[in-house]
Coordinates of C-alpha atoms and ligand atoms in Angstrom, one line a residue:
X595 CA -24.9 -43.2 42.9
X596 CA -26.6 -45.1 40.2
X597 CA -25.2 -48.4 39.2
X598 CA -23.3 -48.7 36.0
X599 CA -25.3 -50.8 33.6
X600 CA -22.8 -52.4 31.3
X601 CA -19.3 -53.7 31.7
X602 CA -16.9 -53.0 28.9
X603 CA -14.2 -55.5 28.4
X604 CA -10.7 -54.5 29.4
X605 CA -8.1 -54.0 26.8
X606 CA -5.2 -51.7 27.6
X607 CA -2.5 -50.8 25.3
X608 CA 0.8 -50.8 27.1
X609 CA 4.0 -49.2 26.0
X610 CA 6.8 -51.4 26.9
X611 CA 7.1 -53.2 30.2
X612 CA 6.6 -51.1 33.3
X613 CA 8.2 -52.5 36.4
X614 CA 6.1 -50.4 38.7
X615 CA 2.7 -51.7 39.9
X616 CA -0.2 -49.3 39.4
X617 CA -1.2 -47.6 42.7
X618 CA -4.9 -46.7 42.9
X619 CA -6.2 -43.1 42.7
X620 CA -9.9 -42.6 43.5
X621 CA -11.9 -40.1 41.6
X622 CA -15.4 -38.9 42.5
X623 CA -17.5 -37.4 39.7
X624 CA -20.6 -35.4 40.7
X625 CA -22.7 -34.9 37.7
X626 CA -25.5 -33.4 39.8
X627 CA -23.5 -30.2 40.2
X628 CA -22.8 -29.0 36.6
X629 CA -20.6 -26.0 36.2
X630 CA -20.0 -23.6 33.3
X631 CA -19.8 -24.4 29.6
X632 CA -16.3 -25.2 28.4
X633 CA -16.3 -22.9 25.4
X634 CA -15.1 -24.5 22.2
X635 CA -13.0 -21.4 21.7
X636 CA -10.5 -22.6 24.3
X637 CA -9.3 -25.0 21.6
X638 CA -8.4 -22.1 19.3
X639 CA -5.2 -21.9 17.2
X640 CA -2.8 -19.1 16.5
X641 CA -1.2 -18.7 13.0
X642 CA 1.3 -15.9 12.6
X643 CA 3.3 -14.9 9.6
X644 CA 6.4 -16.4 11.2
X645 CA 8.9 -18.8 9.7
X646 CA 7.1 -21.6 7.9
X647 CA 3.9 -21.2 9.9
X648 CA 1.9 -19.7 6.9
X649 CA 4.2 -20.1 3.9
X650 CA 4.7 -23.8 3.3
X651 CA 2.7 -24.7 6.5
X652 CA -0.6 -23.5 5.1
X653 CA 0.0 -21.7 1.8
X654 CA 1.9 -23.3 -1.0
X655 CA 0.3 -21.4 -3.9
X656 CA -2.1 -22.7 -6.6
X657 CA 0.8 -23.8 -8.9
X658 CA 2.5 -25.9 -6.3
X659 CA 2.9 -29.7 -6.9
X660 CA 1.8 -30.1 -3.3
X661 CA -2.0 -30.9 -3.6
X662 CA -3.9 -27.7 -2.7
X663 CA -7.2 -25.9 -3.1
X664 CA -6.7 -22.3 -4.3
X665 CA -3.1 -22.4 -2.9
X666 CA -3.9 -23.9 0.6
X667 CA -2.5 -27.3 1.2
X668 CA -5.1 -30.1 1.3
X669 CA -3.3 -32.3 3.8
X670 CA -3.1 -29.6 6.4
X671 CA -6.8 -28.6 5.8
X672 CA -7.9 -32.2 6.3
X673 CA -5.9 -32.6 9.5
X674 CA -7.3 -29.4 10.9
X675 CA -10.8 -30.2 10.0
X676 CA -10.6 -33.3 12.3
X677 CA -9.7 -30.9 15.2
X678 CA -12.9 -28.9 14.6
X679 CA -10.8 -25.8 15.1
X680 CA -13.1 -23.1 16.5
X681 CA -11.1 -20.0 15.6
X682 CA -7.7 -19.0 14.3
X683 CA -5.9 -15.9 15.5
X684 CA -4.2 -14.1 12.6
X685 CA -1.9 -12.4 11.3
X686 CA 0.1 -12.2 14.6
X687 CA 1.6 -11.9 17.2
X688 CA 4.2 -9.2 16.9
X689 CA 3.7 -9.4 13.2
X690 CA 0.2 -8.0 13.5
X691 CA 1.5 -4.7 14.7
X692 CA 3.7 -4.5 11.6
X693 CA 0.9 -5.6 9.2
X694 CA -0.7 -3.3 6.7
X695 CA -3.6 -5.1 5.3
X696 CA -3.6 -3.3 1.9
X697 CA -0.3 -5.1 1.1
X698 CA -2.2 -8.4 1.2
X699 CA -5.1 -7.7 -1.3
X700 CA -5.4 -7.4 -5.0
X701 CA -3.5 -8.8 -8.0
X702 CA -0.2 -7.1 -7.2
X703 CA 1.2 -7.7 -3.7
X704 CA 3.9 -5.6 -2.1
X705 CA 6.9 -7.4 -0.9
X706 CA 7.7 -6.2 2.6
X707 CA 9.9 -7.3 5.5
X708 CA 9.2 -9.4 8.5
X709 CA 11.6 -7.7 10.9
X710 CA 10.6 -9.6 14.1
X711 CA 10.9 -13.1 12.7
X712 CA 14.2 -13.8 10.9
X713 CA 14.3 -10.5 8.9
X714 CA 13.0 -12.3 5.9
X715 CA 10.9 -10.9 3.1
X716 CA 7.1 -11.1 3.4
X717 CA 5.5 -11.8 0.0
X718 CA 2.0 -10.9 1.1
X719 CA 0.6 -13.6 -1.2
X720 CA -1.4 -14.9 1.8
X721 CA -3.6 -11.9 2.8
X722 CA -7.2 -11.3 3.8
X723 CA -8.9 -13.3 1.0
X724 CA -6.6 -16.2 1.4
X725 CA -7.0 -16.3 5.2
X726 CA -10.8 -16.1 4.9
X727 CA -10.7 -18.9 2.3
X728 CA -8.6 -21.0 4.7
X729 CA -11.1 -20.4 7.5
X730 CA -13.9 -21.5 5.2
X731 CA -11.9 -24.6 4.2
X732 CA -11.3 -25.7 7.8
X733 CA -14.6 -24.5 9.2
X734 CA -13.1 -22.1 11.7
X735 CA -14.0 -18.5 12.8
X736 CA -11.5 -15.7 11.9
X737 CA -9.9 -14.0 14.9
X738 CA -8.3 -10.9 13.3
X739 CA -5.8 -8.8 15.2
X740 CA -5.7 -5.2 14.1
X741 CA -2.5 -3.2 14.0
X742 CA -2.4 -0.7 16.9
X743 CA 1.4 -0.5 17.1
X744 CA 2.3 0.9 13.7
X745 CA -1.1 1.4 12.1
X746 CA -3.8 4.0 12.5
X747 CA -7.4 3.8 13.6
X748 CA -8.4 4.7 10.0
X749 CA -6.4 1.8 8.6
X750 CA -8.2 -0.6 11.0
X751 CA -11.6 1.0 10.3
X752 CA -11.0 0.6 6.6
X753 CA -10.0 -3.1 7.0
X754 CA -13.2 -3.8 8.9
X755 CA -15.3 -2.0 6.3
X756 CA -13.5 -3.8 3.5
X757 CA -14.2 -7.2 5.1
X758 CA -17.7 -6.7 6.5
X759 CA -19.7 -4.1 4.6
X760 CA -22.7 -5.3 2.5
X761 CA -23.3 -1.8 1.3
X762 CA -21.7 -0.8 -2.0
X763 CA -19.0 1.4 -0.5
X764 CA -15.8 2.0 -2.4
X765 CA -14.0 -0.5 -0.1
X766 CA -16.7 -3.1 -0.5
X767 CA -16.6 -2.7 -4.3
X768 CA -12.9 -3.2 -4.2
X769 CA -13.4 -6.4 -2.2
X770 CA -15.9 -7.5 -4.9
X771 CA -13.4 -6.6 -7.6
X772 CA -10.9 -8.8 -5.8
X773 CA -13.2 -11.8 -6.0
X774 CA -15.5 -11.6 -3.0
X775 CA -18.9 -10.0 -3.4
X776 CA -20.4 -11.1 -0.1
X777 CA -19.1 -9.6 3.1
X778 CA -17.3 -11.8 5.6
X779 CA -18.2 -12.1 9.2
X780 CA -15.5 -11.2 11.7
X781 CA -16.6 -12.8 14.9
X782 CA -13.5 -12.0 17.0
X783 CA -11.2 -8.9 16.8
X784 CA -8.0 -8.5 18.7
X785 CA -7.2 -4.9 19.6
X786 CA -3.4 -5.0 19.2
X787 CA -0.9 -7.6 20.5
X788 CA 1.4 -7.4 23.5
X789 CA 1.2 -3.6 23.5
X790 CA 3.4 -3.6 26.6
X791 CA 6.2 -5.0 24.6
X792 CA 6.6 -5.8 20.9
X793 CA 3.3 -4.0 20.2
X794 CA 4.7 -0.6 21.0
X795 CA 6.0 -0.6 24.6
X796 CA 2.9 1.3 25.7
X797 CA 2.1 2.3 29.3
X798 CA -1.2 0.8 30.6
X799 CA -2.8 4.3 30.4
X800 CA -1.6 4.9 26.9
X801 CA -2.9 1.5 25.8
X802 CA -6.3 2.1 27.5
X803 CA -6.7 5.3 25.4
X804 CA -5.8 3.4 22.2
X805 CA -8.1 0.6 23.1
X806 CA -11.1 3.0 23.3
X807 CA -10.3 4.6 20.0
X808 CA -9.9 1.3 18.1
X809 CA -13.0 -0.2 19.8
X810 CA -14.9 2.8 18.6
X811 CA -13.7 3.0 15.1
X812 CA -12.8 -0.6 14.0
X813 CA -16.5 -1.3 13.4
X814 CA -18.2 -4.4 12.0
X815 CA -20.8 -3.6 9.4
X816 CA -21.9 -7.2 8.6
X817 CA -25.7 -7.2 8.6
X818 CA -25.8 -10.4 10.6
X819 CA -23.4 -9.1 13.3
X820 CA -25.5 -6.1 14.4
X821 CA -27.6 -7.9 17.0
X822 CA -27.4 -11.2 18.7
X823 CA -24.1 -12.2 17.1
X824 CA -21.8 -9.2 17.7
X825 CA -18.1 -9.1 17.0
X826 CA -16.2 -9.9 20.2
X827 CA -13.4 -7.5 20.9
X828 CA -10.4 -8.7 22.8
X829 CA -8.2 -6.0 24.4
X830 CA -4.5 -6.6 25.2
X831 CA -4.2 -8.0 28.7
X832 CA -1.3 -9.1 30.8
X833 CA 1.8 -11.2 29.9
X834 CA 2.8 -12.6 33.2
X835 CA 2.5 -12.3 36.9
X836 CA 4.8 -9.4 37.6
X837 CA 3.5 -6.3 39.3
X838 CA 3.5 -4.4 36.0
X839 CA 1.0 -6.9 34.6
X840 CA -1.3 -6.6 37.6
X841 CA -1.2 -2.9 36.9
X842 CA -2.0 -3.5 33.3
X843 CA -5.0 -5.7 34.0
X844 CA -6.2 -3.2 36.7
X845 CA -6.0 -0.2 34.2
X846 CA -7.8 -2.0 31.4
X847 CA -10.5 -3.3 33.7
X848 CA -11.0 0.1 35.3
X849 CA -11.3 1.8 31.9
X850 CA -13.9 -0.8 31.0
X851 CA -15.9 -0.3 34.2
X852 CA -16.0 3.4 33.5
X853 CA -16.9 2.9 29.8
X854 CA -19.3 5.2 27.9
X855 CA -21.9 4.2 25.3
X856 CA -19.4 4.8 22.5
X857 CA -17.0 1.9 23.0
X858 CA -16.8 -1.5 24.6
X859 CA -14.7 -4.7 24.8
X860 CA -15.8 -8.3 25.4
X861 CA -12.6 -9.7 26.7
X862 CA -8.9 -9.2 27.6
X863 CA -6.0 -11.4 26.7
X864 CA -3.4 -13.3 28.7
X865 CA -0.2 -14.5 27.2
X866 CA 1.9 -17.1 29.0
X867 CA 4.5 -19.4 27.5
X868 CA 6.1 -22.3 29.3
X869 CA 9.7 -21.2 29.4
X870 CA 12.1 -21.6 32.4
X871 CA 15.0 -19.4 31.2
X872 CA 14.5 -17.2 28.1
X873 CA 18.3 -17.0 27.6
X874 CA 18.8 -20.7 28.0
X875 CA 15.7 -22.4 26.7
X876 CA 15.2 -26.1 27.3
X877 CA 15.6 -28.5 24.4
X878 CA 12.6 -29.9 22.7
X879 CA 14.1 -33.3 22.4
X880 CA 16.8 -35.4 24.0
X881 CA 15.9 -34.6 27.5
X882 CA 15.3 -36.7 30.6
X883 CA 13.2 -37.0 33.7
X884 CA 14.6 -33.8 35.3
X885 CA 13.7 -31.5 32.3
X886 CA 10.3 -33.3 32.0
X887 CA 9.6 -32.4 35.6
X888 CA 10.9 -28.8 35.3
X889 CA 8.7 -28.1 32.3
X890 CA 5.6 -29.5 33.8
X891 CA 6.2 -27.7 37.0
X892 CA 6.5 -24.4 35.0
X893 CA 3.4 -25.0 33.0
X894 CA 1.3 -25.7 36.0
X895 CA 1.9 -22.1 37.0
X896 CA -0.8 -21.2 34.4
X897 CA -3.4 -21.9 37.1
X898 CA -2.0 -19.4 39.5
X899 CA -1.6 -16.8 36.8
X900 CA -5.2 -17.1 35.7
X901 CA -6.3 -16.8 39.3
X902 CA -4.2 -13.7 39.9
X903 CA -5.8 -11.9 36.9
X904 CA -9.3 -13.2 37.4
X905 CA -9.2 -11.9 40.9
X906 CA -8.5 -8.4 39.5
X907 CA -11.2 -8.8 36.8
X908 CA -13.7 -10.0 39.4
X909 CA -13.4 -6.7 41.3
X910 CA -14.5 -4.7 38.3
X911 CA -16.7 -7.4 36.6
X912 CA -18.2 -9.7 39.2
X913 CA -20.8 -10.9 36.7
X914 CA -18.0 -12.2 34.5
X915 CA -19.2 -10.4 31.4
X916 CA -15.6 -10.1 30.1
X917 CA -13.8 -13.2 28.9
X918 CA -10.1 -13.9 29.7
X919 CA -8.7 -15.0 26.4
X920 CA -5.4 -16.9 26.8
X921 CA -4.7 -16.2 23.2
X922 CA -1.0 -17.2 23.3
X923 CA 0.1 -20.2 25.3
X924 CA 2.3 -23.3 24.9
X925 CA 5.9 -24.5 25.3
X926 CA 8.7 -22.4 23.9
X927 CA 12.0 -24.4 23.5
X928 CA 15.4 -23.8 22.0
X929 CA 15.2 -23.7 18.2
X930 CA 15.6 -27.0 16.3
X931 CA 19.3 -27.5 15.5
X932 CA 20.2 -26.1 12.0
X933 CA 17.0 -24.0 11.8
X934 CA 16.7 -20.2 11.5
X935 CA 16.4 -19.1 15.2
X936 CA 13.9 -16.5 14.1
X937 CA 11.6 -19.2 12.7
X938 CA 10.9 -20.7 16.2
X939 CA 10.9 -24.3 14.8
X940 CA 10.8 -27.0 17.5
X941 CA 10.0 -30.7 17.8
X942 CA 7.0 -31.8 19.8
X943 CA 7.2 -34.7 22.2
X944 CA 5.0 -36.8 24.5
X945 CA 5.9 -34.2 27.2
X946 CA 4.1 -31.6 25.1
X947 CA 1.0 -33.9 24.9
X948 CA 0.9 -34.0 28.7
X949 CA 1.6 -30.2 28.9
X950 CA -1.3 -29.5 26.5
X951 CA -3.7 -31.7 28.5
X952 CA -2.9 -30.1 31.8
X953 CA -3.3 -26.6 30.3
X954 CA -6.6 -27.5 28.7
X955 CA -7.7 -28.9 32.0
X956 CA -6.8 -25.6 33.8
X957 CA -8.8 -23.6 31.2
X958 CA -11.8 -25.9 31.6
X959 CA -11.7 -25.4 35.4
X960 CA -11.8 -21.7 34.8
X961 CA -14.5 -22.1 32.2
X962 CA -16.7 -19.3 33.7
X963 CA -14.0 -16.7 32.8
X964 CA -11.5 -18.4 30.4
X965 CA -13.6 -18.5 27.2
X966 CA -10.9 -18.3 24.6
X967 CA -7.4 -19.8 24.3
X968 CA -5.1 -20.0 21.3
X969 CA -2.1 -22.4 21.4
X970 CA 1.0 -21.0 19.8
X971 CA 1.2 -22.0 17.1
X972 CA -0.7 -24.0 14.6
X973 CA 1.9 -25.3 12.0
X974 CA 5.7 -25.4 12.1
X975 CA 6.1 -22.8 14.9
X976 CA 6.5 -23.4 18.7
X977 CA 4.1 -26.0 20.1
X978 CA 2.6 -26.9 16.8
X979 CA -0.2 -29.3 15.8
X980 CA 1.4 -30.0 12.5
X981 CA 5.0 -30.1 11.1
X982 CA 5.7 -30.0 7.4
X983 CA 8.8 -30.6 5.3
X984 CA 7.9 -29.5 1.8
X985 CA 5.3 -32.1 0.7
X986 CA 5.6 -34.2 3.9
X987 CA 3.4 -33.6 6.9
X988 CA 3.2 -35.1 10.4
X989 CA 0.8 -34.8 13.3
X990 CA 2.4 -34.0 16.6
X991 CA 1.5 -35.5 20.0
X992 CA -0.1 -32.1 20.8
X993 CA -2.3 -32.5 17.7
X994 CA -3.5 -35.9 19.0
X995 CA -4.5 -34.4 22.4
X996 CA -6.5 -31.6 20.7
X997 CA -8.2 -34.3 18.5
X998 CA -9.0 -36.4 21.6
X999 CA -10.5 -33.4 23.4
X1000 CA -12.9 -32.5 20.6
X1001 CA -15.9 -33.9 22.6
X1002 CA -15.2 -31.3 25.3
X1003 CA -15.9 -28.5 22.9
X1004 CA -19.0 -26.6 24.4
X1005 CA -19.6 -29.5 26.9
X1006 CA -20.6 -28.6 30.5
X1007 CA -18.0 -28.8 33.1
X1008 CA -18.6 -31.4 35.8
X1009 CA -16.7 -31.2 39.1
X1010 CA -14.5 -34.0 40.2
X1011 CA -12.8 -34.7 43.5
X1012 CA -9.6 -36.7 43.7
X1013 CA -6.5 -37.3 45.7
X1014 CA -4.1 -36.8 42.9
X1015 CA -1.2 -38.3 44.7
X1016 CA 2.3 -37.1 43.9
X1017 CA 5.5 -37.9 42.1
X1018 CA 8.9 -36.5 42.8
X1019 CA 11.9 -35.9 40.6
X1020 CA 14.9 -34.4 42.5
X1021 CA 13.6 -31.3 44.3
X1022 CA 10.3 -31.2 42.3
X1023 CA 7.1 -32.8 43.5
X1024 CA 4.1 -32.6 41.2
X1025 CA 0.6 -34.1 41.2
X1026 CA 0.5 -37.6 39.8
X1027 CA -2.7 -37.5 37.9
X1028 CA -5.0 -34.8 36.6
X1029 CA -8.7 -35.4 35.8
X1030 CA -11.5 -33.3 34.3
X1031 CA -15.1 -34.3 33.5
X1032 CA -17.8 -32.8 31.4
X1033 CA -21.2 -33.7 29.9
X1034 CA -21.8 -33.0 26.2
X1035 CA -25.0 -32.0 24.5
X1036 CA -25.9 -35.6 23.8
X1037 CA -25.7 -36.4 27.5
X1038 CA -22.5 -38.3 27.3
X1039 CA -20.1 -38.0 30.3
X1040 CA -16.6 -37.2 29.2
X1041 CA -13.5 -37.9 31.3
X1042 CA -10.0 -36.8 30.6
X1043 CA -7.3 -38.5 32.7
X1044 CA -3.7 -37.6 32.5
X1045 CA -0.9 -39.5 34.2
X1046 CA 1.9 -37.1 34.7
X1047 CA 4.1 -39.6 36.4
X1048 CA 6.8 -40.6 33.9
X1049 CA 7.4 -44.1 35.4
X1050 CA 4.4 -45.4 37.3
X1051 CA 1.1 -46.5 35.8
X1052 CA -2.0 -45.4 37.7
X1053 CA -5.1 -47.4 38.4
X1054 CA -8.1 -45.0 38.5
X1055 CA -11.3 -45.9 40.2
X1056 CA -14.1 -43.5 39.5
X1057 CA -17.4 -43.2 41.3
X1058 CA -20.2 -41.5 39.3
X1059 CA -22.9 -39.6 41.1
X1060 CA -25.8 -38.6 38.9
X1061 CA -24.6 -40.4 35.8
X1062 CA -25.4 -43.8 34.3
X1063 CA -23.4 -45.8 31.9
X1064 CA -24.3 -48.0 29.0
X1065 CA -21.0 -48.3 27.4
X1066 CA -17.6 -46.7 27.4
X1067 CA -15.1 -46.0 24.8
X1068 CA -11.7 -44.4 25.1
X1069 CA -8.4 -43.5 23.6
X1070 CA -5.0 -43.1 25.2
X1071 CA -1.8 -41.4 24.0
X1072 CA 1.5 -42.5 25.5
X1073 CA 4.9 -43.2 24.2
X1074 CA 8.0 -45.2 25.0
X1075 CA 9.8 -42.2 26.5
X1076 CA 8.8 -38.7 27.7
X1077 CA 10.8 -37.3 24.8
X1078 CA 9.4 -39.6 22.1
X1079 CA 8.4 -37.7 18.9
X1080 CA 6.9 -38.2 15.5
X1081 CA 9.3 -37.8 12.6
X1082 CA 8.8 -37.6 8.9
X1083 CA 10.3 -41.2 8.7
X1084 CA 8.1 -42.5 11.6
X1085 CA 5.1 -40.2 11.7
X1086 CA 2.9 -42.6 13.7
X1087 CA 5.4 -43.4 16.5
X1088 CA 3.3 -41.4 19.0
X1089 CA -0.3 -41.9 18.2
X1090 CA -3.5 -42.7 20.2
X1091 CA -4.6 -46.2 20.8
X1092 CA -7.9 -47.6 22.1
X1093 CA -8.3 -47.7 25.8
X1094 CA -11.0 -49.6 27.5
X1095 CA -12.3 -49.4 31.1
X1096 CA -14.2 -51.9 33.2
X1097 CA -16.7 -51.6 36.0
X1098 CA -15.9 -53.1 39.3
X1099 CA -18.1 -52.9 42.4
X1100 CA -20.0 -50.0 40.7
X1101 CA -16.9 -48.1 39.9
X1102 CA -15.4 -47.3 36.5
X1103 CA -11.9 -48.7 36.6
X1104 CA -9.1 -47.9 34.2
X1105 CA -5.3 -48.2 34.3
X1106 CA -3.3 -45.3 32.9
X1107 CA 0.1 -45.8 31.4
X1108 CA 2.9 -43.6 32.7
X1109 CA 3.2 -40.2 30.9
X1110 CA -0.2 -40.6 29.2
X1111 CA -3.3 -38.6 28.2
X1112 CA -6.6 -40.5 28.0
X1113 CA -10.1 -39.6 27.2
X1114 CA -13.1 -41.8 28.0
X1115 CA -16.6 -41.2 26.6
X1116 CA -19.4 -42.7 28.6
X1117 CA -22.7 -43.3 26.9
X1118 CA -25.8 -42.5 29.1
Ligands
LIG2053 O1 4.3 -16.6 19.2 C1 5.4 -15.9 19.0 C2 5.4 -14.5 19.6 O2 5.3 -14.6 21.0 C3 4.3 -13.6 19.2 O3 4.5 -13.0 18.0 C4 4.2 -12.6 20.3 O4 2.9 -12.1 20.5 C5 4.8 -13.4 21.5 O5 5.7 -12.7 22.2

């Protein structure tokens, strides 16, 4: 191990007084054994036409008093730009299999229904052009889900031609007449959504047939996407660990292994929400240590679920050509009191920050297979980054975790060994700390350290093999309570603070506050 060159002064931000003394957890980072690239696409977002996720959350229209650019609110765009959002999955969700793209282009938009989400009307004022403009404004790649449930292969083929053709076809000319002469790139395409459920209750075999047809006919004609930069097609994968979902993964993977020249896919999805009882969902706020532990215990099952489906994928695809795209994940709580239950509005607490970090860490540990993930959802829906109330906007604790993790985008996974320790709440015993490491393109070593323990601080001593250190900077996110939230009256109540580490006897030493997420960046 090389000696650490510079000692950073110690300054820890502490939340309140903690009676417990920090026990020591030792971590060993071995930078001589780099792993897979942590795809930036695991930090993807999901934006469905659901409740106030698009309308108000993103789209306010060009005539709104809320500052906007071509109808898209400026405050939300600025906040998302800071996250370097790699891709946004749109227009759903269940909505995608109800969506008919022609309703969302041109000067006159059809008013339709949104039967899955509150039964409200859908004005279609936010359609293809507006979504692509939004992607350009935040610098993200579009991840378009085509309608397999109630659409047709021809409808999807036409949408792809409308978006991507550089040739003067009738559809490309219609796009130009609607204000966009240049074709758009479509880097990621979802072939349906939850086709085993809201997407049409298909059997695995029926879906596999549909997947082949849509893969064949929903073609991308963009001149720069023909070679070297092809559109990545994500088929519908499993939605849990039950036997029917193993069968689903098996069927899709077998179909892929037996594929012919005429069709292909580049990934399959996995949907997994953190819910304990769908009929009696946990509250998003006003909970205590027991509910905190129950939710973290449930969310940590993501690792086993990924392993279960990766094991099936490995049998058909040992070279790991296909990605596993966890393109819906996050906490799903009871609706906020007084809200339309169909709008899936929920507050977002420090528990969600911890939950987000441990899931991102799980994805990073499976970086060789998990190359996409999309948290549900981006604004005002489920585990959101951003909440709005008309002209007001706040950033949630989950937002702050995504912002702190930006350096991990496309960094190389570095293995760590640790004895995580344990904390116990009632019948539940969970790991006390969670750590991942990575090295970015600039050679910086990145450490993410999460203290799941709601009460005890943790002193972390890290040995570094194959890494030197000139200086270290860091941030930590914690809060007075596990259920602390940001509100429109106190939007900064839960926000990151500087965290510094020291070097003692050649080890990097830092103390983590209880219920905290921290990221350290070590300069080489
Ligand atoms: O994110 C909300 C819904 O959850 C999506 O529309 C659906 O795909 C999933 O069941």
